PDB file of C-alpha atoms in Angstrom:
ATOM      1  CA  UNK A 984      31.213 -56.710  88.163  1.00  0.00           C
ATOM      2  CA  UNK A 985      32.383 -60.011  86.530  1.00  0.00           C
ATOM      3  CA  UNK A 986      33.237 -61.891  90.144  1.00  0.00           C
ATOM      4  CA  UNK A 987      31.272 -65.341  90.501  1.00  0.00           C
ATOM      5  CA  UNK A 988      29.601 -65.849  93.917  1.00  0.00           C
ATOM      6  CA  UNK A 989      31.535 -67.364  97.001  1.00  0.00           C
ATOM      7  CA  UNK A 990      30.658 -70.838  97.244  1.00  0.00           C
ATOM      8  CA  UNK A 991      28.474 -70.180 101.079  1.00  0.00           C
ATOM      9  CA  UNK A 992      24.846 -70.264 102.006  1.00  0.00           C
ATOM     10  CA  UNK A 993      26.121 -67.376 104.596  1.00  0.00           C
ATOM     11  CA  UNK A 994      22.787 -65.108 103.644  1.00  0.00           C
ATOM     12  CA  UNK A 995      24.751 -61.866 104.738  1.00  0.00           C
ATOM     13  CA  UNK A 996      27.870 -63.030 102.900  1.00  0.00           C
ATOM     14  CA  UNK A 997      25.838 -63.336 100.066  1.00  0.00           C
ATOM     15  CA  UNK A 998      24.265 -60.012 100.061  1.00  0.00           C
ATOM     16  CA  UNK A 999      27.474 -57.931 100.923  1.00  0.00           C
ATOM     17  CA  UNK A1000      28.814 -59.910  97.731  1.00  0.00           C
ATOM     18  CA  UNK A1001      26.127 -58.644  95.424  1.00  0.00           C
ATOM     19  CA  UNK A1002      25.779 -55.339  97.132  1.00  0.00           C
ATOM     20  CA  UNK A1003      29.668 -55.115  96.306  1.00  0.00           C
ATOM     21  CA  UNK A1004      28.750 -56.109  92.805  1.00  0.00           C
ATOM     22  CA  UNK A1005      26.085 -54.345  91.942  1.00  0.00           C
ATOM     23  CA  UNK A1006      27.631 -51.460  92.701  1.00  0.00           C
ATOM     24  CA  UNK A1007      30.559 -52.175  89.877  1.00  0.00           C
ATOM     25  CA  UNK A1008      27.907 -53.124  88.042  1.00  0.00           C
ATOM     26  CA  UNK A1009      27.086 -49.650  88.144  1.00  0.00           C
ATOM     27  CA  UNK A1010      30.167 -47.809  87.711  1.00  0.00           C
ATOM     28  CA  UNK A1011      30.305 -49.787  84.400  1.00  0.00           C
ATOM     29  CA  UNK A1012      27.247 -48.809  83.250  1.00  0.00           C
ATOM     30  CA  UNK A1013      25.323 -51.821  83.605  1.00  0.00           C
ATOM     31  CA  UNK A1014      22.369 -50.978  85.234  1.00  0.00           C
ATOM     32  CA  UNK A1015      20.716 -54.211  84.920  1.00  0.00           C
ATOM     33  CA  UNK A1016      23.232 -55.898  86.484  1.00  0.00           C
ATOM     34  CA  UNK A1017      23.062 -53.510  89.283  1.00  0.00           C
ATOM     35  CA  UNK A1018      19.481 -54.016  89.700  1.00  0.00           C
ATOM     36  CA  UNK A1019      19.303 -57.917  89.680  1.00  0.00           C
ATOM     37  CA  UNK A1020      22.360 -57.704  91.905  1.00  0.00           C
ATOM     38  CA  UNK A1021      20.642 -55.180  94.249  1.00  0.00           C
ATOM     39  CA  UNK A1022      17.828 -57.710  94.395  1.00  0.00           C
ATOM     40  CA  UNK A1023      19.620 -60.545  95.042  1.00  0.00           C
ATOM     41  CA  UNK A1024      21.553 -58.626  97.840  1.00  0.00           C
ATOM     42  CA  UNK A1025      18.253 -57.439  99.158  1.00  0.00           C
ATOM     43  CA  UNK A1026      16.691 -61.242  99.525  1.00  0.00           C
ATOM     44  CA  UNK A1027      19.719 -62.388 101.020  1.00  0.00           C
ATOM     45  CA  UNK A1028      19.881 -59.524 103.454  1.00  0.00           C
ATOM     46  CA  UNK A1029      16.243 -60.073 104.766  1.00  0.00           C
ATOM     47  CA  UNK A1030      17.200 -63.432 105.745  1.00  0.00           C
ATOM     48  CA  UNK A1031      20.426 -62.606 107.398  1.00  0.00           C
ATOM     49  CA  UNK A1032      18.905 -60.594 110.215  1.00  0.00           C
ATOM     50  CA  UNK A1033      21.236 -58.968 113.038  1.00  0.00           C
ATOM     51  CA  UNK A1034      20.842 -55.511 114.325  1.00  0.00           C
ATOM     52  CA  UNK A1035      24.476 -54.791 113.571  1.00  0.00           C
ATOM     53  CA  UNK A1036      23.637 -55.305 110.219  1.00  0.00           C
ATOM     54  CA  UNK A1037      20.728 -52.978 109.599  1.00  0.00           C
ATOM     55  CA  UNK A1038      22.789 -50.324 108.649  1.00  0.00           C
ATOM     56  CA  UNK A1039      24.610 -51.765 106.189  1.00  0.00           C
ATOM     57  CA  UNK A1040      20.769 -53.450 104.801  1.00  0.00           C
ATOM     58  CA  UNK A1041      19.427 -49.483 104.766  1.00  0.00           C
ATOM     59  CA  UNK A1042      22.078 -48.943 102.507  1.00  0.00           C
ATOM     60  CA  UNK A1043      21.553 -52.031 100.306  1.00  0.00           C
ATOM     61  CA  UNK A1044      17.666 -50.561 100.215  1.00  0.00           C
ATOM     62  CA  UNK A1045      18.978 -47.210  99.363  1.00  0.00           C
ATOM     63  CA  UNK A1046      21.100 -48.059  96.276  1.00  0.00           C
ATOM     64  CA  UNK A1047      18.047 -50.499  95.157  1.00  0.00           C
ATOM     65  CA  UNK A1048      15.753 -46.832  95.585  1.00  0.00           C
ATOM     66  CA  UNK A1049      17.983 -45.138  93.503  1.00  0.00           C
ATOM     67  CA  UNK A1050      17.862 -48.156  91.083  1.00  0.00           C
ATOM     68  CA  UNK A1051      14.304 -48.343  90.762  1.00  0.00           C
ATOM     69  CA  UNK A1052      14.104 -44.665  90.131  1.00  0.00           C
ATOM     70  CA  UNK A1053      16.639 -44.551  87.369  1.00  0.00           C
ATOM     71  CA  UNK A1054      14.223 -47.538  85.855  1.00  0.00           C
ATOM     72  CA  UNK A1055      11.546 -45.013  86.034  1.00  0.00           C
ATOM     73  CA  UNK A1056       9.629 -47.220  88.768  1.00  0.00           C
ATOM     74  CA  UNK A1057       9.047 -44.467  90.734  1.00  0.00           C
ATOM     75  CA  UNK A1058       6.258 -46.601  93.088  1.00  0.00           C
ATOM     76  CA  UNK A1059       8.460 -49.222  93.653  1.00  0.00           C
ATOM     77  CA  UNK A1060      11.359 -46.324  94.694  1.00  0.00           C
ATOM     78  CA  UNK A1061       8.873 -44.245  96.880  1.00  0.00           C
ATOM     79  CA  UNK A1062       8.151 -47.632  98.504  1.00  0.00           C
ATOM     80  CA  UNK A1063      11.681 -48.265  99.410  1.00  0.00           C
ATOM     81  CA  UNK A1064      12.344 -44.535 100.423  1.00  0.00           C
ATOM     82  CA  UNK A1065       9.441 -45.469 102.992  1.00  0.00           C
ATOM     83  CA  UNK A1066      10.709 -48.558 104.136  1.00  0.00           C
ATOM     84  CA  UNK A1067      14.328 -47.038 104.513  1.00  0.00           C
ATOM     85  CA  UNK A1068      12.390 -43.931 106.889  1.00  0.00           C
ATOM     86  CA  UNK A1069      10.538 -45.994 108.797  1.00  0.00           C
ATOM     87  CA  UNK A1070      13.032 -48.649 109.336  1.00  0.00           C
ATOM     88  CA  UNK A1071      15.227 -45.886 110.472  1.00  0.00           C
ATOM     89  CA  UNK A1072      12.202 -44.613 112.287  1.00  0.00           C
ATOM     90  CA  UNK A1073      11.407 -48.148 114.250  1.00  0.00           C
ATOM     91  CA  UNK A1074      15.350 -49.109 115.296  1.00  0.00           C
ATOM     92  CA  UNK A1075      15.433 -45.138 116.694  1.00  0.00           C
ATOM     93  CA  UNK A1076      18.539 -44.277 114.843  1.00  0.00           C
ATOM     94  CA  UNK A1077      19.061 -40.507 113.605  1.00  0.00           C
ATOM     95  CA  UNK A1078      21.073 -41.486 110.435  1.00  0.00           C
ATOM     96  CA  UNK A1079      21.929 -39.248 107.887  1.00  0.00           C
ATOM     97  CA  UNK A1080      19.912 -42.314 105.650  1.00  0.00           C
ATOM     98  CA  UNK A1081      16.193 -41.259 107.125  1.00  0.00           C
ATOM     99  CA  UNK A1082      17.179 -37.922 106.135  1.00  0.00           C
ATOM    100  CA  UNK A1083      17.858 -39.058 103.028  1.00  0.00           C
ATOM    101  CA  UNK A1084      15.175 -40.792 102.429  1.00  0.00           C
ATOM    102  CA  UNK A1085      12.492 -37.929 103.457  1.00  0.00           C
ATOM    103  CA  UNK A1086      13.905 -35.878 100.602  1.00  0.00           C
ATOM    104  CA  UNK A1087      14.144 -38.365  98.176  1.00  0.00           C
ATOM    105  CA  UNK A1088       9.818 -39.198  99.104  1.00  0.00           C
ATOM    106  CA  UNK A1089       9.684 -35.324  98.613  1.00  0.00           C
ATOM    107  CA  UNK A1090      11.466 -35.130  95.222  1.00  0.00           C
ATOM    108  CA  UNK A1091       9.053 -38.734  94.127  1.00  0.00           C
ATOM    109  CA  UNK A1092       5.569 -37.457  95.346  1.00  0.00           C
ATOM    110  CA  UNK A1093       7.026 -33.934  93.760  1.00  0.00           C
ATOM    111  CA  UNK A1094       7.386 -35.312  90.540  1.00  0.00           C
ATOM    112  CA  UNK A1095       3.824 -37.259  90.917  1.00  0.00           C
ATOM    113  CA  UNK A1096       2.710 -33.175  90.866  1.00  0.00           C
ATOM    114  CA  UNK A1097       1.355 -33.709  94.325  1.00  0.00           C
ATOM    115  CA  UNK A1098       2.924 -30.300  96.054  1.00  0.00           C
ATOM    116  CA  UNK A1099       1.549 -30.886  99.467  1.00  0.00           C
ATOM    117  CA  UNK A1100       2.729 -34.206 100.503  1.00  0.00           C
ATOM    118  CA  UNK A1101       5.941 -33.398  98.882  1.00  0.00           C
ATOM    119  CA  UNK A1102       5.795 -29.839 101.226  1.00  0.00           C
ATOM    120  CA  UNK A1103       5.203 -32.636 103.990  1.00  0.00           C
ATOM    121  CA  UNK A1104       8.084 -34.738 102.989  1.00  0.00           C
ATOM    122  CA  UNK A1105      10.362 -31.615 102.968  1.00  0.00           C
ATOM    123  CA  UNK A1106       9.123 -30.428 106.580  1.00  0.00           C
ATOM    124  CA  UNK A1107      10.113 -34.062 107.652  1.00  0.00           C
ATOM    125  CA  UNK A1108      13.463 -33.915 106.342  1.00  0.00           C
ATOM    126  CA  UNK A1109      14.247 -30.827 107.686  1.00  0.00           C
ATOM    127  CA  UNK A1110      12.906 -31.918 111.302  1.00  0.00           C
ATOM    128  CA  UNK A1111      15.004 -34.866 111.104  1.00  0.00           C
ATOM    129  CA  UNK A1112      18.048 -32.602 110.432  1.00  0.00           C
ATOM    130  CA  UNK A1113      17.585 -30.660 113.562  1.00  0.00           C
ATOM    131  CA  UNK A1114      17.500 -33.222 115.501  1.00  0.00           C
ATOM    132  CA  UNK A1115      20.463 -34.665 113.750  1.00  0.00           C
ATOM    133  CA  UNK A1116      23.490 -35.750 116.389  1.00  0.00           C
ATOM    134  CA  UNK A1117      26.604 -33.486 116.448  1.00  0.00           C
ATOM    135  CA  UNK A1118      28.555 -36.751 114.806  1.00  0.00           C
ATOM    136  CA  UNK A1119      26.520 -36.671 111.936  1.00  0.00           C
ATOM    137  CA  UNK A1120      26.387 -33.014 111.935  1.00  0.00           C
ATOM    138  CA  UNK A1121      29.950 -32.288 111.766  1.00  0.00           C
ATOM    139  CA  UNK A1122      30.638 -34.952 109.421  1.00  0.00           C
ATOM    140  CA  UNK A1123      27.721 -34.075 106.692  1.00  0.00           C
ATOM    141  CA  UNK A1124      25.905 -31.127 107.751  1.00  0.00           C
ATOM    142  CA  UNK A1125      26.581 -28.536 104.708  1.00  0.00           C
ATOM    143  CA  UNK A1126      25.602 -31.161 102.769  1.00  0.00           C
ATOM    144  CA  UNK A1127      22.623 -32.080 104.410  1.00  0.00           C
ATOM    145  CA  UNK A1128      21.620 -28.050 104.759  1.00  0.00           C
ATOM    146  CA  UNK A1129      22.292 -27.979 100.830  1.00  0.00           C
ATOM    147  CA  UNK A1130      19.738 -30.750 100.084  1.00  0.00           C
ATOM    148  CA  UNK A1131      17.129 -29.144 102.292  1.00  0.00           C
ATOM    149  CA  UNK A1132      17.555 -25.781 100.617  1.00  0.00           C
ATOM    150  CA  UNK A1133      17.567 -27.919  96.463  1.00  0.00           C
ATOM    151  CA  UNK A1134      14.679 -29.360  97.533  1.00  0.00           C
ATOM    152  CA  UNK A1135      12.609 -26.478  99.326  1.00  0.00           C
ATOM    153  CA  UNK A1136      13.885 -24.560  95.564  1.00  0.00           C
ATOM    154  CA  UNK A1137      12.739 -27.450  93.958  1.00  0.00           C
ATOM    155  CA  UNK A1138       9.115 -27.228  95.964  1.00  0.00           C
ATOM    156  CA  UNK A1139       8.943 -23.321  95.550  1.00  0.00           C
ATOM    157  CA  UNK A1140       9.262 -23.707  91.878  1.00  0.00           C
ATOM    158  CA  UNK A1141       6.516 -25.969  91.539  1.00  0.00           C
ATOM    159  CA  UNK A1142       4.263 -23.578  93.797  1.00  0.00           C
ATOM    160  CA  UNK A1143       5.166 -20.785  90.747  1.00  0.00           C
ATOM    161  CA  UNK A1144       7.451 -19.181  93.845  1.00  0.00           C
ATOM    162  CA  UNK A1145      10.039 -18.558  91.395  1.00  0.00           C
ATOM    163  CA  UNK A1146      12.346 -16.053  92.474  1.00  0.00           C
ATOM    164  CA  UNK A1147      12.452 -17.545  96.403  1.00  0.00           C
ATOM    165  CA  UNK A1148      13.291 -20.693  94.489  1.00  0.00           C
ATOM    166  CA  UNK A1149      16.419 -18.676  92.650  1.00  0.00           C
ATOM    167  CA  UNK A1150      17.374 -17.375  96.203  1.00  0.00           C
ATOM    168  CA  UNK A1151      17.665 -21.208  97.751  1.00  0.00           C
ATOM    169  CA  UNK A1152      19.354 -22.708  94.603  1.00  0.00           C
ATOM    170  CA  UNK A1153      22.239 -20.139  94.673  1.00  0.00           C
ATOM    171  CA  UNK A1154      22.544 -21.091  98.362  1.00  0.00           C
ATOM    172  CA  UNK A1155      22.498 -24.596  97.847  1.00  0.00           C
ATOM    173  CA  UNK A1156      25.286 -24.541  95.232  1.00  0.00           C
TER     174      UNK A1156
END
């Protein structure tokens, strides 16, 4: 969290540096430090370019999401949820990441108190995890069946569907 920059213009050397950082930052508790970090990263990372690279820049965009949220800029982190989908969406990968982000835009536009979009958002995710490849399947899939089901309790509970809700949450645990 304390390192000092490598002397390089290299723009992706630069943002895996304060990527790395940032995400000390973090575990220390500094979470300004992670988000000016996670910025920096991010405006080095748009310059570096490189389709080998994008994964590693979806997960730069996904810590800075997560960031924003915790800073209660929850426009800013629905915007970078999008960006993450649809970035995902445009390169045609099936990455555990879009899924990801899809419940994450459910949980935002959720919290916003609009149920339908985030009923929307939830439908998406889900879609994206059946069409999810075997890799990422075997690797992640309880996981990614757990989220579905928090988030579907989550959006049951807000429709007054209580005791559904109860039934998914003891599932997803």
């Amino acid at each position: 969290a304390d390192a000092t920059p490598p002397d390089t213009t290299a723009a992706w050397t630069l943002a895996e540096f304060f990527h790395k950082r940032a995400r000390a930052a973090g575990e220390l508790g500094r979470a300004d430090q992670r988000y000016q970090d996670l910025l920096r990263a991010s405006e080095y990372a748009k310059t570096a370019g490189g389709i080998f690279k994008e994964n590693q820049r979806n997960r730069l965009l996904q810590d800075l999401a997560g960031s924003l949220r915790s800073r209660g800029e929850y426009q800013k982190s629905f915007e970078t949820y999008q960006q993450i989908r649809d970035r995902e969406d445009a390169i045609g990968w099936n990455s555990g990441r879009r899924f990801w982000a899809a419940a994450r835009l459910a949980g935002l536009v959720r919290d916003r108190g609009d149920i339908i979009t985030a009923r929307e958002q939830i439908e998406q995710a889900a879609e994206h995890l059946r069409r999810a490849s075997a890799r990422s399947w075997e690797r992640y899939g309880s996981n990614y069946t757990a989220i579905i089901n928090l988030h579907l309790a989550y959006q049951l509970e807000a429709e007054g569907k209580f005791r559904e809700a109860e039934t998914l949450l003891r599932g997803a645990i």
